XYZ file of C-alpha atoms in Angstrom:
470
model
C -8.575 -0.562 2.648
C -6.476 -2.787 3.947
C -6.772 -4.680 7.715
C -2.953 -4.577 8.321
C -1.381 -1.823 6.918
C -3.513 -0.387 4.575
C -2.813 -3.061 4.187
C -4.543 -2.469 3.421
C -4.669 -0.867 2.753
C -5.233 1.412 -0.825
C -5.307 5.404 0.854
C -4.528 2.908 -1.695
C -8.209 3.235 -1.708
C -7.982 5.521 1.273
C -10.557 3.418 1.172
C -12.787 5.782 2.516
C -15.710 3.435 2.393
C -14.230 1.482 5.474
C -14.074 4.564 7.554
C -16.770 5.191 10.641
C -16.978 8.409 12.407
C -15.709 6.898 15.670
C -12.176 7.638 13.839
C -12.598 11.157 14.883
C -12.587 10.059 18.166
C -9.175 8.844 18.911
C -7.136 11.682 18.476
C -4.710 10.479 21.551
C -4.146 6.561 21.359
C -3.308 4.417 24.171
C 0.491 3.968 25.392
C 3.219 1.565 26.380
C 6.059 2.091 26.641
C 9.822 0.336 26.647
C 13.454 0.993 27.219
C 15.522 2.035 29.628
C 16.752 5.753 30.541
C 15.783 9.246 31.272
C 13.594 11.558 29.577
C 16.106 14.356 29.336
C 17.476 15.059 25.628
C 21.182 15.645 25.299
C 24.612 14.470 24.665
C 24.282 14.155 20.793
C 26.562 15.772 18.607
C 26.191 18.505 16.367
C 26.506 17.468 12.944
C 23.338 15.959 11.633
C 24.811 13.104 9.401
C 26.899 11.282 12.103
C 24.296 8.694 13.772
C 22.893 9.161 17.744
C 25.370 9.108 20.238
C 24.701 6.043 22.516
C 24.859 7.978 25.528
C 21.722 10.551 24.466
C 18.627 10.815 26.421
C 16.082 10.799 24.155
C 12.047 9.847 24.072
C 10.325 8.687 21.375
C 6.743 8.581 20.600
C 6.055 6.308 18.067
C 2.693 5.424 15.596
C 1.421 2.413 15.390
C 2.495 0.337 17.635
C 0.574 -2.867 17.250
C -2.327 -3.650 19.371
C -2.496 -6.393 22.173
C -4.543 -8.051 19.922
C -1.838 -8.891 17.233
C -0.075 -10.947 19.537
C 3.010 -11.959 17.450
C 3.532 -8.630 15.965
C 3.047 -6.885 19.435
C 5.947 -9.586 20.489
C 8.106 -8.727 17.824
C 8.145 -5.236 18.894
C 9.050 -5.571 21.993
C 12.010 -7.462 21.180
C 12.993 -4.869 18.811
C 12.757 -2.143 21.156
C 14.864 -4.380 23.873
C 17.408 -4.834 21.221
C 17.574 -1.383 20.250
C 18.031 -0.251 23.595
C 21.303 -2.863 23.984
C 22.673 -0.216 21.496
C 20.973 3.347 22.734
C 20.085 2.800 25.988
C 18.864 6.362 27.132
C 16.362 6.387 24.101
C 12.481 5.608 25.652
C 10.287 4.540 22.806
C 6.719 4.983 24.125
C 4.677 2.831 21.620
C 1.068 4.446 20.608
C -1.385 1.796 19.594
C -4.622 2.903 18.083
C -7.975 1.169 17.840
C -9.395 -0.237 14.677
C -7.073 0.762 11.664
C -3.788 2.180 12.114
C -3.924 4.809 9.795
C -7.823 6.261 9.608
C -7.911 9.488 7.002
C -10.234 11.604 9.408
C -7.967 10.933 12.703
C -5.116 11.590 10.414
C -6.236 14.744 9.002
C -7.607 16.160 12.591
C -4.434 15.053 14.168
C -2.319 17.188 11.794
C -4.415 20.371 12.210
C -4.191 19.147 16.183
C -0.455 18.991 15.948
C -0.873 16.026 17.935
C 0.766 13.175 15.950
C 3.731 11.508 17.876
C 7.199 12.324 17.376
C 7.246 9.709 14.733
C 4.246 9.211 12.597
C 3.081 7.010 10.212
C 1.845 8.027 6.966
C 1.311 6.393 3.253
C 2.990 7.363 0.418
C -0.278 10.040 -1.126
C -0.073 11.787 2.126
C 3.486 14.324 1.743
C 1.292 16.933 0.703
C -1.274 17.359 3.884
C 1.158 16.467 5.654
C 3.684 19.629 4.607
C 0.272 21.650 3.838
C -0.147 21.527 7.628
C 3.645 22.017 8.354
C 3.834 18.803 10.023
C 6.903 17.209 9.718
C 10.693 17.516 10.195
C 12.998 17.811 7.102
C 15.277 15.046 7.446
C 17.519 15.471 4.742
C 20.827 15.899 6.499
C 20.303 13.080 9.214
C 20.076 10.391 6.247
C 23.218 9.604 5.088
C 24.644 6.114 4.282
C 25.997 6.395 7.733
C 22.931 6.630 9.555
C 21.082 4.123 7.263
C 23.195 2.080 5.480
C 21.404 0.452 2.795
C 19.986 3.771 2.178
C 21.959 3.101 -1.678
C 19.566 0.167 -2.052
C 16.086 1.529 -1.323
C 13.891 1.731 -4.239
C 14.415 5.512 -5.228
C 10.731 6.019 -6.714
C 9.684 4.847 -2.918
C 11.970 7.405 -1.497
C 10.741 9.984 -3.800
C 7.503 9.074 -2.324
C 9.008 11.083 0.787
C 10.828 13.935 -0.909
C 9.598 17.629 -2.173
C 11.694 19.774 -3.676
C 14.563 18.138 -2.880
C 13.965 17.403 0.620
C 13.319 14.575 2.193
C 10.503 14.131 4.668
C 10.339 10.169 5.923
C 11.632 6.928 5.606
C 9.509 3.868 4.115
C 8.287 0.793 5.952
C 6.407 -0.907 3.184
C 5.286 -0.712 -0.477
C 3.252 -1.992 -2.848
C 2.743 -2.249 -6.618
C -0.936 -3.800 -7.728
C -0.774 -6.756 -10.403
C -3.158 -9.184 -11.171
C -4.239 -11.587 -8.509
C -5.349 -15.030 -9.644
C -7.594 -18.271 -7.948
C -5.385 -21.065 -8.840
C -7.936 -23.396 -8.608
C -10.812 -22.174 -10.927
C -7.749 -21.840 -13.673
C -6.997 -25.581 -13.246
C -10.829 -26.371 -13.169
C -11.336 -23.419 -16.297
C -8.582 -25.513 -18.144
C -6.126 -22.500 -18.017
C -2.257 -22.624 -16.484
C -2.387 -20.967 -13.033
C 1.506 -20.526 -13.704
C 1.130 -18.229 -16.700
C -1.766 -15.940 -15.584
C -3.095 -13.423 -18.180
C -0.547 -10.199 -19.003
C -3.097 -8.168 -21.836
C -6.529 -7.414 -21.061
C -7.846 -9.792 -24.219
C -6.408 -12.919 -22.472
C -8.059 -11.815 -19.091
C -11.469 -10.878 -21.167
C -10.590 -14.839 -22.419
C -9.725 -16.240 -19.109
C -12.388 -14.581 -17.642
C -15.309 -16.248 -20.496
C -13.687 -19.907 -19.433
C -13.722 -19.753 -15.571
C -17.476 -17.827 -15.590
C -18.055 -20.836 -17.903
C -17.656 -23.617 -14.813
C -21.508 -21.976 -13.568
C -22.198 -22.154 -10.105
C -22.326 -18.377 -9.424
C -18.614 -18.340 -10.714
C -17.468 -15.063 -12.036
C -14.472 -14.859 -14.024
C -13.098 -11.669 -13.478
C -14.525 -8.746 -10.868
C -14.015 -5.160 -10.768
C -14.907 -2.361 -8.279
C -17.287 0.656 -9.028
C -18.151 1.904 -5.337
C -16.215 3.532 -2.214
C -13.888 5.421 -4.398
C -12.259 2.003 -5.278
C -14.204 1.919 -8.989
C -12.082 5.254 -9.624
C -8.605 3.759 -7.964
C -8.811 0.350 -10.233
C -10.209 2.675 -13.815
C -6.669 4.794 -12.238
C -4.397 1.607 -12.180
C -5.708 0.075 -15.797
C -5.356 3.247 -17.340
C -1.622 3.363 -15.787
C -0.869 -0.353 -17.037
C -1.795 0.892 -20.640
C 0.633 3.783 -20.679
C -2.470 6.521 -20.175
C -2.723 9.189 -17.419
C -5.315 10.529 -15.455
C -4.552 14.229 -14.884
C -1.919 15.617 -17.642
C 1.716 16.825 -16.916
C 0.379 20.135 -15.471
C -1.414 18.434 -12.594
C -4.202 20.842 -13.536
C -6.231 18.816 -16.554
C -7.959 15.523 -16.622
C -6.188 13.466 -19.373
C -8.810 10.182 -19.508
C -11.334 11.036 -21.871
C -9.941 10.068 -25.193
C -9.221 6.910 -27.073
C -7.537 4.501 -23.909
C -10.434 5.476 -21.746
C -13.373 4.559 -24.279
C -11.086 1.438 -24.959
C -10.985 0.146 -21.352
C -14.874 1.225 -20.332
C -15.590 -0.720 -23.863
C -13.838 -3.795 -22.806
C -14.927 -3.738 -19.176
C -18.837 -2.938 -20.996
C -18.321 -6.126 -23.401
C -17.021 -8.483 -20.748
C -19.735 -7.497 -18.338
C -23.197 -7.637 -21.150
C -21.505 -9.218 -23.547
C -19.412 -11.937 -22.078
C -21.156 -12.003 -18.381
C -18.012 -13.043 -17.264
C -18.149 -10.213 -14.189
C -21.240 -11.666 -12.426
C -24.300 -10.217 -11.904
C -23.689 -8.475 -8.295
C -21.892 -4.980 -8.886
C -21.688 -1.430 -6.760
C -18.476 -3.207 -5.404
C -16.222 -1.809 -3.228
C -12.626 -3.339 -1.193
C -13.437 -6.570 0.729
C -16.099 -7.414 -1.521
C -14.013 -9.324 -4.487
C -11.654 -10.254 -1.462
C -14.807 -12.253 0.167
C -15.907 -13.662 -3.639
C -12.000 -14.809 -4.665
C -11.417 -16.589 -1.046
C -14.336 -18.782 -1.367
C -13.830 -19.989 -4.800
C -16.626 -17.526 -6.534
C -14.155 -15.056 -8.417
C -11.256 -16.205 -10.682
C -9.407 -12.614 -11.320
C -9.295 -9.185 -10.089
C -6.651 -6.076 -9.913
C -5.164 -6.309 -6.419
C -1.663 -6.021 -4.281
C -0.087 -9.048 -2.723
C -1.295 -8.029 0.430
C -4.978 -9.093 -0.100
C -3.707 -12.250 0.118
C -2.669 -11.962 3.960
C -6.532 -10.164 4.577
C -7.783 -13.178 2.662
C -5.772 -15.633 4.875
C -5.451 -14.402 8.056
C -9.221 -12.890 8.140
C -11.429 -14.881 5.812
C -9.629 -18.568 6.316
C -8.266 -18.972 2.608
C -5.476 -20.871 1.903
C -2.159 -19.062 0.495
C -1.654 -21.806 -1.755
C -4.622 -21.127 -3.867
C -3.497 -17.674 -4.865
C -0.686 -16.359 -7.541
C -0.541 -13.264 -9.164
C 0.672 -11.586 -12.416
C 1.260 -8.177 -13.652
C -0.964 -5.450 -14.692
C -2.233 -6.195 -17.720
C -0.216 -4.035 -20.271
C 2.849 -3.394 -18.091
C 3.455 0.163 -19.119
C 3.099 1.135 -15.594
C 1.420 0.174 -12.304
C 0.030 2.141 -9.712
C 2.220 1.900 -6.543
C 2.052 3.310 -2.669
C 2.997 2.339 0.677
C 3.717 2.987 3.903
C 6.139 5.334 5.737
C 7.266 7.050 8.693
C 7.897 11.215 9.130
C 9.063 12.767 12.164
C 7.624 15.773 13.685
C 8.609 19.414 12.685
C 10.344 20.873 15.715
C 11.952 18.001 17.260
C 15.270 18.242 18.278
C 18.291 17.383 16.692
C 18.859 14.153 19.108
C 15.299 13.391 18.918
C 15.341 13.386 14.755
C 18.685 11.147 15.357
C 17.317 8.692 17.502
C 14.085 8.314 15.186
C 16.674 8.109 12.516
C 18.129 4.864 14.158
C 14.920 3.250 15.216
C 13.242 3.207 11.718
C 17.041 1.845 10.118
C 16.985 -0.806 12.886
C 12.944 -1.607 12.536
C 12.403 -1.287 8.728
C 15.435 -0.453 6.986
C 18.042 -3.153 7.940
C 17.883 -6.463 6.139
C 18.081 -9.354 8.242
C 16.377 -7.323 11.316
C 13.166 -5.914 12.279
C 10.803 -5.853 9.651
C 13.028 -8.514 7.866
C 13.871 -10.859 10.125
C 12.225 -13.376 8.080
C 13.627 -16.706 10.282
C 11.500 -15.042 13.768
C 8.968 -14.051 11.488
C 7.765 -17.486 10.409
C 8.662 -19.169 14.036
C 6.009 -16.363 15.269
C 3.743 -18.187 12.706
C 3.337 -14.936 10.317
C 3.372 -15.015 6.546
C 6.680 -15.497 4.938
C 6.974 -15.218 0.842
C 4.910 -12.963 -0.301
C 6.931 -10.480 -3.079
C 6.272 -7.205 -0.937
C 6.631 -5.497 1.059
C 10.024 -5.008 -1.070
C 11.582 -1.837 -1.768
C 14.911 -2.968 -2.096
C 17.579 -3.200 -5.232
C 21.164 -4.378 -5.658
C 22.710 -6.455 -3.038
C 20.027 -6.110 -0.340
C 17.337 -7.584 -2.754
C 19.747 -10.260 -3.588
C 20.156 -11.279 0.155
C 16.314 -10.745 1.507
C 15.038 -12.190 -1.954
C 16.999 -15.691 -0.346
C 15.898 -15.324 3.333
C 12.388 -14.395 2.442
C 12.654 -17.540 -0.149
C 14.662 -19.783 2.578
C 11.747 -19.394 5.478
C 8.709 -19.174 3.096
C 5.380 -20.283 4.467
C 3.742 -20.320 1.015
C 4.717 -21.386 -2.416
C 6.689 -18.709 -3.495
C 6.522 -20.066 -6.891
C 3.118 -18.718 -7.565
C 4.314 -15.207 -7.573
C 7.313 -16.204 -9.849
C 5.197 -14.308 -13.356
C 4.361 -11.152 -10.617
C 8.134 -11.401 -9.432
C 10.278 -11.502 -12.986
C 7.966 -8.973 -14.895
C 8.263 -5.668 -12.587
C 6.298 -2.591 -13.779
C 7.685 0.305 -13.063
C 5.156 1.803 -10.314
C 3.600 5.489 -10.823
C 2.275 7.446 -8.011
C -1.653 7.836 -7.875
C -2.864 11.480 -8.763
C -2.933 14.504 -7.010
C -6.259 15.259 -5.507
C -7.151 11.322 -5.752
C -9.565 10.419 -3.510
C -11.820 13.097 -4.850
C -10.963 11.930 -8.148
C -11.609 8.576 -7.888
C -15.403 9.311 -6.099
C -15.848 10.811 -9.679
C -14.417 8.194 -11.662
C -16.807 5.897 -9.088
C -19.602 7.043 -11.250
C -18.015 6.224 -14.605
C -17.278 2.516 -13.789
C -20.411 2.319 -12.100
C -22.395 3.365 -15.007
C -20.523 0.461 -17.066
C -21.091 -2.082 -14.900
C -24.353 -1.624 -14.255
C -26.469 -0.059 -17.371
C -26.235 -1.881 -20.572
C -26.912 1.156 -22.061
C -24.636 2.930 -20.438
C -23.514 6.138 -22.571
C -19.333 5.613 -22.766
C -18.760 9.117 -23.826
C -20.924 10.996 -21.779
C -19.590 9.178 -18.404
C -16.330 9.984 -20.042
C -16.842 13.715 -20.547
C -18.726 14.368 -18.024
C -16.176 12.929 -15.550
C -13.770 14.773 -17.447
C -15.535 18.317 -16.700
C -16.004 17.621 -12.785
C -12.502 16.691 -12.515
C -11.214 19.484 -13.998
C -12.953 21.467 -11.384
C -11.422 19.888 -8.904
C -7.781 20.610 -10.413
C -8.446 23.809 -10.667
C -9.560 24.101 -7.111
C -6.299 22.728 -5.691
């Protein structure tokens, strides 16, 4: 998972493998709150598409706050919710800040059958269904308009379908992701290969990967995960980058054991026993290749840009020694995020006034979220391509801010940047997919012997049960 987000996160990974049973045991987080006003709702007006009347009384309870411990991004709130309130006075926002992760599947999951989440919760992008499945949250379709979020024309529209079921829409985004290939600049140089042209097809990674195991020293070229449910989520994201699928159009058949999936355990099989270019070490799962890339032991793996702010911020690497490419292939990448929903049976004024909080916080370029000059005087990464869901105009003006205050070479993301993959959704049922697929990577990685088409078809059978389960 990730440390910031999810950032990490991965439910990217859900990343169940991070997750402790003391998550079950914060179902109410810790408050603070800030603004000015009563706690009485009223004064809004009736139609749903005209934004909150300044004078309503309105409180908010809000996810994810962040902790005391983030200093700068606990400061950053706070100055967000004082500005806010120059504009909506009589709106409280009570801040919830929750220990360890923000978002922690179990405390999720019980909070939803609880019907205990704040008025506005945070969610990633694979959660819509549990969250709808539990009849959690508010449909917001008629309170986003282009009035009430203006740039609502230049959000990504496969991260706002991310939020929408049947036509309705359910949240608003606050990040995103799309996984590439993250590179060690400085094995390349040392491996003789061009850190500004990192490898785009999986026989110039099995390539790079032969020259920078070649420096010795422990030194593996390229890594891979096979443990945690992350093994499944990376054999997910290859298979999207070479045009394949994991669960057919019906959503009700496993669609990986044919031709593409042989082809990518083969490769992964050869460059492991054949090349031992993957080191010696597997049963990996997220924060392991992290640890080996950050201290110079790991020249490749599949990853999102946001590693590189874990790898920075808690394992002392340097930004400058990382850039990144595309998935290998480019047919597709696997994508996900972060987003907000509001809670089914607020009030109008109450869905309003969450409405204008997350298009001030995380929709509005040049503010919040995006207020990329306060972010790097608060000493907080600047440069990094996403979060960034936005198109048209918008892109073209954060693209320059988030280029003008950079606090890393931006150029090292410049082959990630200009070759976009269009980003596919992870499949349904997928963290009890990718514990199955766990055992198929596994298997490669660590028999030499390992039986391609049995992993494969026996996967193929256990998934299917759990399709038809759903």
């Amino acid at each position: 998972m990730r440390a910031a987000s999810g950032a990490h996160r991965s439910r990217r990974t859900s990343a169940a493998a991070l997750l402790t049973a003391l998550a079950l045991t914060a179902l109410a987080a810790c408050g603070t709150s800030s603004s000015a006003g009563g706690d009485a709702e009223g004064g809004g007006s009736s139609d749903p598409s005209a934004p909150l009347d300044p004078k309503a009384k309105v409180t908010l309870t809000i996810d994810c706050m962040p902790p005391t411990a983030k200093a700068a991004e606990r400061k950053e709130w706070n100055e967000d919710v004082r500005t806010f309130n120059k504009t909506y006075p009589n709106v409280r926002i009570e801040g919830k800040s929750t220990p360890g992760q923000c978002l922690e599947p179990p405390r999720f999951t019980a909070m939803l059958k609880a019907k205990s989440q704040p008025d506005v919760f945070y969610t990633y992008f694979t959660d819509l269904e549990q969250v709808l499945d539990n009849d959690g949250a508010a449909d917001i379709t008629a309170y986003v308009t282009d009035r009430t979020v203006p740039a609502l024309k230049d959000i990504d529209p496969d991260v706002m379908g991310s939020l929408t079921k049947d036509g309705k829409l359910y949240g608003l985004p606050t990040s995103n992701y799309t996984m590439g290939l993250l590179i060690n600049r400085k094995l390349f140089r040392q491996a003789g290969l061009d850190p500004d042209n990192p490898p785009r097809t999986w026989p110039e990674v099995r390539t790079a990967a032969k020259a920078i195991a070649g420096l010795g020293e422990g030194i593996a070229g390229f890594g891979e995960y096979s443990a945690g449910n992350t093994g499944g989520w990376h054999f997910t994201a290859t298979t999207y980058g070479l045009g394949g699928d994991i669960v057919d159009a019906s959503g009700r058949k496993a669609a990986f054991d044919n031709d593409l999936g042989r082809q990518i355990l083969g490769n992964l099989h050869a460059m492991r026993w054949q090349d031992d270019s993957m080191g010696r070490t597997q049963l990996l799962k997220w924060g392991d290749l992290q640890k080996q890339i950050a201290s110079d032991k790991l020249g490749m793996f599949l990853a999102a840009p946001d590693d590189i702010t874990y790898m920075v911020q808690q394992l002392g690497a340097k930004y400058e020694n990382f850039g990144m490419g595309p998935m290998p292939g480019e047919k597709a990448t696997l994508f996900g995020g972060n987003n907000y929903m509001i809670k089914k049976g607020s009030s109008p004024d109450k869905i309003k006034a969450a409405v204008a909080w997350l298009n001030f916080k995380n929709l509005t370029v040049g503010k919040g979220q995006f207020e990329w000059s306060r972010t790097k005087a608060d000493g907080l990464p600047v440069g990094l391509p996403q979060p960034n869901f936005w198109l048209n105009a918008s892109k073209t003006a954060d693209d320059a801010e988030r280029a003008r205050h950079a606090t890393m070479p931006v150029a090292n993301f410049k082959t990630f940047m200009d070759n976009p993959v269009k980003g596919k959704a992870e499949p349904p049922q997928a963290q009890e997919i990718y514990k199955v697929l766990d055992n198929v990577m596994s298997g490669v990685l660590t028999d030499e012997d390992a039986d391609v088409a049995k992993l494969l078809a026996t996967a193929e059978q256990q998934v299917n049960r759990i399709l038809a389960n759903r």
